[in-house]
């Protein structure tokens, strides 16, 4: 079951109702690339003037309605707003009210929201932060993140490629993906909720490089019910004056072409996510977005909810 609200919900802050018959749900709390939309320095972005076009950095959450447990994927620069929205769906008295935060890597939009857990803000206590070895080392040995560890605001918990973590009634399994690794490894996640499952890959260099490592994205899609896939850029040329052919992300046009021969039910699993502010697919009425939808694929929506229990 999938429920969706319009983009106007972002401005109005009105939460959609959760499906009370579904114990474990997966919610979309952000769909944008690291800098969000509108992005700093892009003063002509219509989202400055139309709040319905604003987008938070990419994030997902697990909500267990039976236990009240909540799990976050990524700690984005929009963490304050995203936790506020999460409180609307499944309120908690404790702060920040999380059983864990799973990080994919050490690029700006995926971990810097951890700063809000420090004593300058919420002053959290021992929030479990799940990270791969290099990511954990980066946080524990570089300021200001090491202060969060020393002060006990966060508790680092190590992840191992392919080893599942049982949390909030779900199973979360990290897997390595090829992407820029300046400070840490990069992972995606498989999320199993007992009835249905999803993969979350907000950043990857290319599907072909993963092929060479022995993993085909088509096989991953076939193994789950939902696939949230890197769609940072729509096509070469969307950033004026730059040759984007070497950018470390698969263009949507390339993904659509690669997946063109998939059965319709496989295409329907795909939810493109992590859209750059230059990506025309971010606009609800753009011809590029219509092209993606007409080809049988989906685009992740803020406040979208997926039942993982059945």
Short mmCIF file of N, CA and C in Angstrom, two decimals, residues 64-234:
data_model
loop_
_atom_site.label_atom_id
_atom_site.label_comp_id
_atom_site.label_asym_id
_atom_site.label_seq_id
_atom_site.Cartn_x
_atom_site.Cartn_y
_atom_site.Cartn_z
N UNK A 64 7.58 2.03 13.37
CA UNK A 64 6.89 0.86 13.90
C UNK A 64 5.74 1.37 14.76
N UNK A 65 4.52 1.27 14.24
CA UNK A 65 3.37 1.84 14.93
C UNK A 65 3.00 1.07 16.20
N UNK A 66 3.36 -0.19 16.26
CA UNK A 66 3.02 -0.99 17.44
C UNK A 66 3.89 -0.63 18.63
N UNK A 67 5.17 -0.34 18.38
CA UNK A 67 6.11 -0.07 19.48
C UNK A 67 6.45 1.40 19.61
N UNK A 68 6.13 2.21 18.59
CA UNK A 68 6.52 3.61 18.58
C UNK A 68 7.97 3.84 18.19
N UNK A 69 8.65 2.79 17.78
CA UNK A 69 10.06 2.91 17.41
C UNK A 69 10.21 3.61 16.06
N UNK A 70 11.30 4.37 15.94
CA UNK A 70 11.56 5.13 14.72
C UNK A 70 13.05 5.02 14.37
N UNK A 71 13.30 4.84 13.09
CA UNK A 71 14.67 4.70 12.59
C UNK A 71 14.84 5.63 11.40
N UNK A 72 15.97 6.32 11.34
CA UNK A 72 16.21 7.29 10.28
C UNK A 72 17.35 6.81 9.38
N UNK A 73 17.20 7.05 8.08
CA UNK A 73 18.28 6.83 7.13
C UNK A 73 18.79 8.18 6.66
N UNK A 74 20.02 8.47 7.00
CA UNK A 74 20.73 9.72 6.75
C UNK A 74 20.40 10.76 7.83
N UNK A 75 21.42 11.53 8.17
CA UNK A 75 21.26 12.69 9.06
C UNK A 75 21.56 13.91 8.21
N UNK A 76 20.55 14.46 7.59
CA UNK A 76 20.74 15.51 6.59
C UNK A 76 20.82 16.89 7.22
N UNK A 77 21.22 17.90 6.45
CA UNK A 77 21.17 19.27 6.96
C UNK A 77 19.75 19.74 7.29
N UNK A 78 18.75 18.99 6.83
CA UNK A 78 17.35 19.32 7.12
C UNK A 78 16.79 18.49 8.27
N UNK A 79 17.67 17.97 9.12
CA UNK A 79 17.25 17.06 10.19
C UNK A 79 16.18 17.66 11.09
N UNK A 80 16.29 18.93 11.41
CA UNK A 80 15.29 19.54 12.31
C UNK A 80 13.90 19.43 11.72
N UNK A 81 13.76 19.85 10.47
CA UNK A 81 12.46 19.80 9.81
C UNK A 81 11.97 18.36 9.66
N UNK A 82 12.87 17.47 9.33
CA UNK A 82 12.47 16.08 9.09
C UNK A 82 12.01 15.38 10.37
N UNK A 83 12.69 15.65 11.47
CA UNK A 83 12.24 15.06 12.74
C UNK A 83 10.94 15.69 13.20
N UNK A 84 10.73 16.96 12.89
CA UNK A 84 9.45 17.58 13.20
C UNK A 84 8.32 16.88 12.46
N UNK A 85 8.53 16.61 11.17
CA UNK A 85 7.51 15.88 10.41
C UNK A 85 7.31 14.48 10.96
N UNK A 86 8.39 13.82 11.32
CA UNK A 86 8.28 12.48 11.88
C UNK A 86 7.48 12.50 13.18
N UNK A 87 7.65 13.55 13.98
CA UNK A 87 6.88 13.68 15.22
C UNK A 87 5.39 13.81 14.95
N UNK A 88 5.03 14.35 13.80
CA UNK A 88 3.61 14.47 13.46
C UNK A 88 2.98 13.10 13.22
N UNK A 89 3.77 12.17 12.70
CA UNK A 89 3.24 10.85 12.39
C UNK A 89 3.28 9.92 13.59
N UNK A 90 4.41 9.91 14.28
CA UNK A 90 4.60 9.01 15.41
C UNK A 90 5.32 9.79 16.50
N UNK A 91 4.57 10.60 17.29
CA UNK A 91 5.20 11.47 18.28
C UNK A 91 5.86 10.69 19.41
N UNK A 92 6.93 11.26 19.91
CA UNK A 92 7.67 10.68 21.04
C UNK A 92 7.94 11.79 22.05
N UNK A 93 7.96 11.45 23.33
CA UNK A 93 8.27 12.42 24.36
C UNK A 93 9.77 12.64 24.51
N UNK A 94 10.57 11.59 24.20
CA UNK A 94 12.01 11.74 24.33
C UNK A 94 12.57 12.43 23.08
N UNK A 95 13.78 12.96 23.22
CA UNK A 95 14.41 13.69 22.12
C UNK A 95 15.75 13.06 21.78
N UNK A 96 16.03 12.75 20.54
CA UNK A 96 15.21 12.95 19.36
C UNK A 96 14.23 11.81 19.08
N UNK A 97 14.19 10.81 19.93
CA UNK A 97 13.21 9.73 19.76
C UNK A 97 13.54 8.81 18.60
N UNK A 98 14.79 8.37 18.55
CA UNK A 98 15.23 7.51 17.47
C UNK A 98 15.92 6.27 18.02
N UNK A 99 15.56 5.12 17.46
CA UNK A 99 16.26 3.88 17.81
C UNK A 99 17.59 3.77 17.07
N UNK A 100 17.76 4.56 16.03
CA UNK A 100 19.00 4.52 15.30
C UNK A 100 18.98 5.41 14.09
N UNK A 101 20.18 5.79 13.64
CA UNK A 101 20.38 6.52 12.39
C UNK A 101 21.38 5.73 11.56
N UNK A 102 21.00 5.38 10.33
CA UNK A 102 21.88 4.66 9.43
C UNK A 102 22.44 5.64 8.40
N UNK A 103 23.77 5.72 8.33
CA UNK A 103 24.44 6.63 7.41
C UNK A 103 24.95 5.86 6.20
N UNK A 104 24.87 6.50 5.01
CA UNK A 104 25.41 5.85 3.82
C UNK A 104 26.86 6.23 3.58
N UNK A 105 27.22 7.51 3.83
CA UNK A 105 28.60 7.93 3.57
C UNK A 105 28.82 9.35 4.07
N UNK A 106 30.05 9.83 3.84
CA UNK A 106 30.49 11.09 4.44
C UNK A 106 30.43 12.26 3.48
N UNK A 107 29.39 12.34 2.65
CA UNK A 107 29.15 13.54 1.86
C UNK A 107 28.13 14.41 2.57
N UNK A 108 28.19 15.69 2.32
CA UNK A 108 27.53 16.71 3.14
C UNK A 108 26.08 16.42 3.49
N UNK A 109 25.30 16.01 2.52
CA UNK A 109 23.87 15.86 2.76
C UNK A 109 23.47 14.60 3.48
N UNK A 110 24.44 13.79 3.91
CA UNK A 110 24.12 12.47 4.44
C UNK A 110 24.49 12.29 5.91
N UNK A 111 25.27 13.22 6.47
CA UNK A 111 25.65 13.04 7.87
C UNK A 111 25.71 14.33 8.68
N UNK A 112 25.76 15.50 8.04
CA UNK A 112 26.01 16.74 8.78
C UNK A 112 24.88 17.13 9.72
N UNK A 113 23.69 16.55 9.54
CA UNK A 113 22.61 16.81 10.48
C UNK A 113 22.89 16.28 11.88
N UNK A 114 23.92 15.45 12.02
CA UNK A 114 24.30 14.97 13.35
C UNK A 114 24.62 16.13 14.29
N UNK A 115 25.00 17.29 13.72
CA UNK A 115 25.35 18.43 14.56
C UNK A 115 24.20 18.84 15.47
N UNK A 116 22.96 18.61 15.04
CA UNK A 116 21.82 19.01 15.85
C UNK A 116 21.62 18.12 17.08
N UNK A 117 22.37 17.03 17.16
CA UNK A 117 22.28 16.15 18.33
C UNK A 117 23.21 16.61 19.44
N UNK A 118 24.06 17.59 19.17
CA UNK A 118 25.04 18.06 20.14
C UNK A 118 24.47 18.95 21.22
N UNK A 119 25.35 19.34 22.15
CA UNK A 119 24.88 20.10 23.32
C UNK A 119 24.45 21.52 22.94
N UNK A 120 24.85 22.02 21.76
CA UNK A 120 24.40 23.34 21.33
C UNK A 120 22.94 23.32 20.89
N UNK A 121 22.42 22.11 20.63
CA UNK A 121 21.05 21.97 20.16
C UNK A 121 20.27 21.06 21.11
N UNK A 122 19.91 19.84 20.67
CA UNK A 122 19.00 19.02 21.45
C UNK A 122 19.69 18.33 22.63
N UNK A 123 21.01 18.20 22.60
CA UNK A 123 21.71 17.53 23.69
C UNK A 123 21.29 16.09 23.85
N UNK A 124 21.29 15.36 22.77
CA UNK A 124 20.84 13.97 22.79
C UNK A 124 21.78 13.09 23.61
N UNK A 125 21.25 11.94 24.01
CA UNK A 125 22.05 10.98 24.77
C UNK A 125 22.09 9.64 24.06
N UNK A 126 23.30 9.25 23.66
CA UNK A 126 23.56 7.89 23.15
C UNK A 126 22.65 7.47 22.01
N UNK A 127 22.42 8.36 21.05
CA UNK A 127 21.65 7.97 19.87
C UNK A 127 22.49 7.00 19.04
N UNK A 128 22.01 5.79 18.80
CA UNK A 128 22.80 4.84 18.01
C UNK A 128 22.96 5.34 16.57
N UNK A 129 24.20 5.46 16.12
CA UNK A 129 24.50 5.86 14.75
C UNK A 129 25.24 4.71 14.10
N UNK A 130 24.62 4.12 13.09
CA UNK A 130 25.17 2.95 12.42
C UNK A 130 25.98 3.40 11.21
N UNK A 131 27.24 2.94 11.16
CA UNK A 131 28.13 3.37 10.09
C UNK A 131 29.17 2.29 9.82
N UNK A 132 29.65 2.28 8.59
CA UNK A 132 30.74 1.38 8.23
C UNK A 132 32.03 1.81 8.92
N UNK A 133 33.07 0.98 8.82
CA UNK A 133 34.29 1.20 9.61
C UNK A 133 34.93 2.55 9.35
N UNK A 134 35.18 2.89 8.09
CA UNK A 134 35.83 4.17 7.79
C UNK A 134 34.95 5.34 8.17
N UNK A 135 33.64 5.20 7.97
CA UNK A 135 32.72 6.26 8.35
C UNK A 135 32.76 6.49 9.86
N UNK A 136 32.77 5.40 10.63
CA UNK A 136 32.85 5.51 12.08
C UNK A 136 34.16 6.15 12.53
N UNK A 137 35.26 5.76 11.88
CA UNK A 137 36.56 6.35 12.21
C UNK A 137 36.58 7.84 11.90
N UNK A 138 35.96 8.20 10.78
CA UNK A 138 35.91 9.61 10.41
C UNK A 138 35.17 10.42 11.47
N UNK A 139 34.04 9.92 11.94
CA UNK A 139 33.26 10.66 12.94
C UNK A 139 33.98 10.72 14.28
N UNK A 140 34.68 9.67 14.65
CA UNK A 140 35.30 9.61 15.97
C UNK A 140 36.66 10.31 16.03
N UNK A 141 37.22 10.68 14.89
CA UNK A 141 38.56 11.26 14.90
C UNK A 141 38.63 12.64 14.26
N UNK A 142 37.51 13.22 13.87
CA UNK A 142 37.49 14.55 13.25
C UNK A 142 36.45 15.43 13.95
N UNK A 143 36.91 16.67 14.31
CA UNK A 143 35.97 17.61 14.88
C UNK A 143 35.10 18.23 13.80
N UNK A 144 33.88 18.64 14.17
CA UNK A 144 33.30 18.60 15.52
C UNK A 144 32.61 17.29 15.86
N UNK A 145 32.66 16.32 14.95
CA UNK A 145 31.89 15.08 15.12
C UNK A 145 32.40 14.25 16.30
N UNK A 146 33.73 14.29 16.53
CA UNK A 146 34.28 13.50 17.64
C UNK A 146 33.74 13.98 18.98
N UNK A 147 33.35 15.25 19.05
CA UNK A 147 32.77 15.76 20.30
C UNK A 147 31.44 15.09 20.59
N UNK A 148 30.66 14.81 19.56
CA UNK A 148 29.41 14.10 19.76
C UNK A 148 29.65 12.73 20.38
N UNK A 149 30.74 12.10 19.97
CA UNK A 149 31.09 10.78 20.51
C UNK A 149 31.57 10.92 21.96
N UNK A 150 32.47 11.88 22.20
CA UNK A 150 33.05 12.05 23.53
C UNK A 150 32.01 12.49 24.56
N UNK A 151 31.07 13.31 24.14
CA UNK A 151 30.03 13.80 25.05
C UNK A 151 28.88 12.80 25.20
N UNK A 152 28.93 11.74 24.44
CA UNK A 152 27.87 10.74 24.55
C UNK A 152 26.56 11.13 23.89
N UNK A 153 26.62 12.11 22.97
CA UNK A 153 25.41 12.46 22.23
C UNK A 153 25.03 11.36 21.25
N UNK A 154 26.05 10.72 20.66
CA UNK A 154 25.81 9.60 19.77
C UNK A 154 26.65 8.40 20.20
N UNK A 155 26.17 7.24 19.85
CA UNK A 155 26.90 6.00 20.13
C UNK A 155 27.13 5.30 18.79
N UNK A 156 28.38 5.23 18.37
CA UNK A 156 28.69 4.63 17.08
C UNK A 156 28.56 3.12 17.14
N UNK A 157 27.89 2.57 16.15
CA UNK A 157 27.73 1.12 16.04
C UNK A 157 28.17 0.70 14.65
N UNK A 158 29.13 -0.21 14.62
CA UNK A 158 29.74 -0.59 13.37
C UNK A 158 28.87 -1.47 12.50
N UNK A 159 28.99 -1.28 11.20
CA UNK A 159 28.30 -2.10 10.21
C UNK A 159 29.34 -2.88 9.41
N UNK A 160 28.91 -4.03 8.91
CA UNK A 160 29.75 -4.85 8.05
C UNK A 160 28.96 -5.15 6.78
N UNK A 161 29.60 -5.01 5.65
CA UNK A 161 28.98 -5.27 4.37
C UNK A 161 28.26 -6.63 4.38
N UNK A 162 26.95 -6.60 4.14
CA UNK A 162 26.17 -7.82 4.04
C UNK A 162 25.64 -8.37 5.34
N UNK A 163 26.04 -7.79 6.48
CA UNK A 163 25.57 -8.29 7.79
C UNK A 163 24.32 -7.53 8.22
N UNK A 164 23.21 -8.23 8.45
CA UNK A 164 21.95 -7.56 8.80
C UNK A 164 21.92 -7.06 10.24
N UNK A 165 21.13 -6.01 10.45
CA UNK A 165 20.88 -5.44 11.77
C UNK A 165 19.37 -5.52 12.01
N UNK A 166 18.98 -6.12 13.13
CA UNK A 166 17.57 -6.18 13.51
C UNK A 166 17.24 -4.95 14.33
N UNK A 167 16.24 -4.18 13.89
CA UNK A 167 15.92 -2.94 14.57
C UNK A 167 14.48 -2.55 14.28
N UNK A 168 13.76 -2.16 15.32
CA UNK A 168 12.39 -1.63 15.21
C UNK A 168 11.47 -2.57 14.43
N UNK A 169 11.68 -3.86 14.57
CA UNK A 169 10.84 -4.83 13.89
C UNK A 169 11.20 -5.06 12.44
N UNK A 170 12.27 -4.41 11.97
CA UNK A 170 12.73 -4.55 10.59
C UNK A 170 14.15 -5.09 10.58
N UNK A 171 14.61 -5.45 9.39
CA UNK A 171 15.99 -5.88 9.19
C UNK A 171 16.64 -4.96 8.18
N UNK A 172 17.78 -4.39 8.56
CA UNK A 172 18.50 -3.46 7.71
C UNK A 172 19.86 -4.06 7.38
N UNK A 173 20.16 -4.16 6.08
CA UNK A 173 21.41 -4.78 5.64
C UNK A 173 22.17 -3.82 4.73
N UNK A 174 23.41 -3.46 5.12
CA UNK A 174 24.21 -2.57 4.27
C UNK A 174 24.89 -3.35 3.15
N UNK A 175 25.10 -2.67 2.02
CA UNK A 175 25.89 -3.26 0.94
C UNK A 175 26.71 -2.16 0.28
N UNK A 176 27.96 -2.49 -0.05
CA UNK A 176 28.87 -1.51 -0.63
C UNK A 176 28.48 -1.17 -2.05
N UNK A 177 28.60 0.11 -2.40
CA UNK A 177 28.38 0.57 -3.77
C UNK A 177 29.55 1.45 -4.18
N UNK A 178 29.86 1.50 -5.49
CA UNK A 178 30.95 2.36 -5.95
C UNK A 178 30.52 3.81 -6.03
N UNK A 179 31.19 4.66 -5.28
CA UNK A 179 30.94 6.10 -5.31
C UNK A 179 32.14 6.78 -4.69
N UNK A 180 32.27 8.08 -4.90
CA UNK A 180 33.42 8.82 -4.40
C UNK A 180 33.62 8.56 -2.90
N UNK A 181 34.84 8.16 -2.55
CA UNK A 181 35.12 7.73 -1.18
C UNK A 181 36.22 8.56 -0.55
N UNK A 182 36.06 9.90 -0.61
CA UNK A 182 37.09 10.77 -0.06
C UNK A 182 37.32 10.53 1.43
N UNK A 183 36.24 10.30 2.17
CA UNK A 183 36.35 10.16 3.62
C UNK A 183 35.82 8.84 4.17
N UNK A 184 35.03 8.13 3.39
CA UNK A 184 34.44 6.90 3.93
C UNK A 184 34.03 5.98 2.80
N UNK A 185 33.67 4.77 3.18
CA UNK A 185 33.02 3.88 2.24
C UNK A 185 31.65 4.47 1.89
N UNK A 186 31.02 3.89 0.88
CA UNK A 186 29.66 4.28 0.52
C UNK A 186 28.81 3.02 0.46
N UNK A 187 27.66 3.06 1.11
CA UNK A 187 26.78 1.91 1.11
C UNK A 187 25.37 2.30 0.70
N UNK A 188 24.63 1.31 0.27
CA UNK A 188 23.19 1.38 0.17
C UNK A 188 22.62 0.47 1.23
N UNK A 189 21.31 0.41 1.34
CA UNK A 189 20.67 -0.44 2.35
C UNK A 189 19.52 -1.23 1.76
N UNK A 190 19.40 -2.46 2.21
CA UNK A 190 18.20 -3.24 1.99
C UNK A 190 17.40 -3.20 3.30
N UNK A 191 16.11 -2.92 3.18
CA UNK A 191 15.24 -2.78 4.34
C UNK A 191 14.12 -3.79 4.22
N UNK A 192 14.03 -4.73 5.16
CA UNK A 192 12.99 -5.76 5.16
C UNK A 192 12.06 -5.54 6.34
N UNK A 193 10.76 -5.50 6.06
CA UNK A 193 9.80 -5.23 7.11
C UNK A 193 8.92 -6.40 7.47
N UNK A 194 9.29 -7.60 7.04
CA UNK A 194 8.51 -8.78 7.39
C UNK A 194 7.57 -9.23 6.30
N UNK A 195 7.10 -8.27 5.50
CA UNK A 195 6.21 -8.62 4.41
C UNK A 195 6.76 -8.13 3.08
N UNK A 196 7.28 -6.91 3.08
CA UNK A 196 7.85 -6.33 1.87
C UNK A 196 9.22 -5.73 2.19
N UNK A 197 9.93 -5.38 1.12
CA UNK A 197 11.30 -4.92 1.29
C UNK A 197 11.61 -3.81 0.29
N UNK A 198 12.70 -3.08 0.59
CA UNK A 198 13.12 -1.97 -0.25
C UNK A 198 14.64 -1.90 -0.29
N UNK A 199 15.18 -1.32 -1.35
CA UNK A 199 16.58 -0.94 -1.38
C UNK A 199 16.67 0.57 -1.49
N UNK A 200 17.72 1.12 -0.89
CA UNK A 200 17.94 2.56 -0.84
C UNK A 200 19.35 2.82 -1.31
N UNK A 201 19.49 3.42 -2.50
CA UNK A 201 20.80 3.73 -3.08
C UNK A 201 20.77 5.19 -3.54
N UNK A 202 21.01 6.13 -2.63
CA UNK A 202 20.92 7.54 -3.02
C UNK A 202 22.11 8.02 -3.85
N UNK A 203 23.27 7.33 -3.74
CA UNK A 203 24.45 7.73 -4.49
C UNK A 203 25.18 6.51 -5.02
N UNK A 204 25.51 6.53 -6.31
CA UNK A 204 26.33 5.49 -6.92
C UNK A 204 26.97 6.11 -8.16
N UNK A 205 28.19 5.68 -8.48
CA UNK A 205 28.87 6.24 -9.65
C UNK A 205 28.19 5.82 -10.94
N UNK A 206 27.97 4.52 -11.10
CA UNK A 206 27.31 4.02 -12.31
C UNK A 206 26.87 2.59 -12.08
N UNK A 207 25.80 2.21 -12.78
CA UNK A 207 25.35 0.82 -12.71
C UNK A 207 26.39 -0.10 -13.34
N UNK A 208 27.10 0.37 -14.37
CA UNK A 208 28.07 -0.45 -15.07
C UNK A 208 29.28 -0.77 -14.19
N UNK A 209 29.70 0.21 -13.38
CA UNK A 209 30.81 -0.06 -12.48
C UNK A 209 30.42 -1.12 -11.44
N UNK A 210 29.18 -1.08 -11.03
CA UNK A 210 28.68 -2.11 -10.10
C UNK A 210 28.63 -3.47 -10.80
N UNK A 211 28.26 -3.48 -12.08
CA UNK A 211 28.30 -4.72 -12.85
C UNK A 211 29.68 -5.36 -12.75
N UNK A 212 30.72 -4.54 -12.93
CA UNK A 212 32.09 -5.03 -12.91
C UNK A 212 32.48 -5.59 -11.55
N UNK A 213 31.81 -5.11 -10.51
CA UNK A 213 32.07 -5.62 -9.16
C UNK A 213 31.27 -6.88 -8.86
N UNK A 214 30.42 -7.29 -9.80
CA UNK A 214 29.68 -8.53 -9.64
C UNK A 214 28.25 -8.37 -9.18
N UNK A 215 27.73 -7.14 -9.16
CA UNK A 215 26.35 -6.90 -8.74
C UNK A 215 25.59 -6.19 -9.84
N UNK A 216 24.48 -6.76 -10.27
CA UNK A 216 23.62 -6.12 -11.26
C UNK A 216 22.44 -5.47 -10.55
N UNK A 217 22.21 -4.20 -10.85
CA UNK A 217 21.12 -3.50 -10.21
C UNK A 217 19.78 -4.17 -10.52
N UNK A 218 19.65 -4.76 -11.72
CA UNK A 218 18.40 -5.44 -12.07
C UNK A 218 18.11 -6.59 -11.13
N UNK A 219 19.16 -7.29 -10.69
CA UNK A 219 18.96 -8.39 -9.74
C UNK A 219 18.52 -7.87 -8.38
N UNK A 220 19.07 -6.73 -7.99
CA UNK A 220 18.68 -6.12 -6.73
C UNK A 220 17.21 -5.68 -6.77
N UNK A 221 16.83 -5.07 -7.89
CA UNK A 221 15.43 -4.63 -8.04
C UNK A 221 14.50 -5.83 -7.97
N UNK A 222 14.87 -6.93 -8.63
CA UNK A 222 14.03 -8.13 -8.66
C UNK A 222 13.84 -8.74 -7.27
N UNK A 223 14.78 -8.46 -6.36
CA UNK A 223 14.74 -9.11 -5.04
C UNK A 223 13.91 -8.35 -4.01
N UNK A 224 13.39 -7.15 -4.40
CA UNK A 224 12.65 -6.32 -3.44
C UNK A 224 11.33 -5.85 -4.05
N UNK A 225 10.56 -5.14 -3.23
CA UNK A 225 9.29 -4.58 -3.68
C UNK A 225 9.40 -3.12 -4.10
N UNK A 226 10.36 -2.39 -3.52
CA UNK A 226 10.56 -0.98 -3.84
C UNK A 226 12.05 -0.71 -3.98
N UNK A 227 12.40 0.17 -4.92
CA UNK A 227 13.81 0.49 -5.16
C UNK A 227 13.97 2.00 -5.27
N UNK A 228 14.57 2.61 -4.26
CA UNK A 228 14.85 4.05 -4.25
C UNK A 228 16.25 4.25 -4.82
N UNK A 229 16.33 4.79 -6.04
CA UNK A 229 17.58 4.80 -6.78
C UNK A 229 18.06 6.21 -7.09
N UNK A 230 19.39 6.35 -7.13
CA UNK A 230 20.07 7.61 -7.42
C UNK A 230 19.56 8.20 -8.74
N UNK A 231 19.03 9.41 -8.66
CA UNK A 231 18.55 10.13 -9.85
C UNK A 231 19.01 11.58 -9.77
N UNK A 232 20.25 11.79 -9.35
CA UNK A 232 20.75 13.13 -9.09
C UNK A 232 20.54 14.07 -10.28
N UNK A 233 20.91 13.59 -11.47
CA UNK A 233 20.80 14.41 -12.67
C UNK A 233 19.90 13.73 -13.70
N UNK A 234 19.19 14.55 -14.46
CA UNK A 234 18.34 14.00 -15.52
C UNK A 234 19.14 13.63 -16.75
#
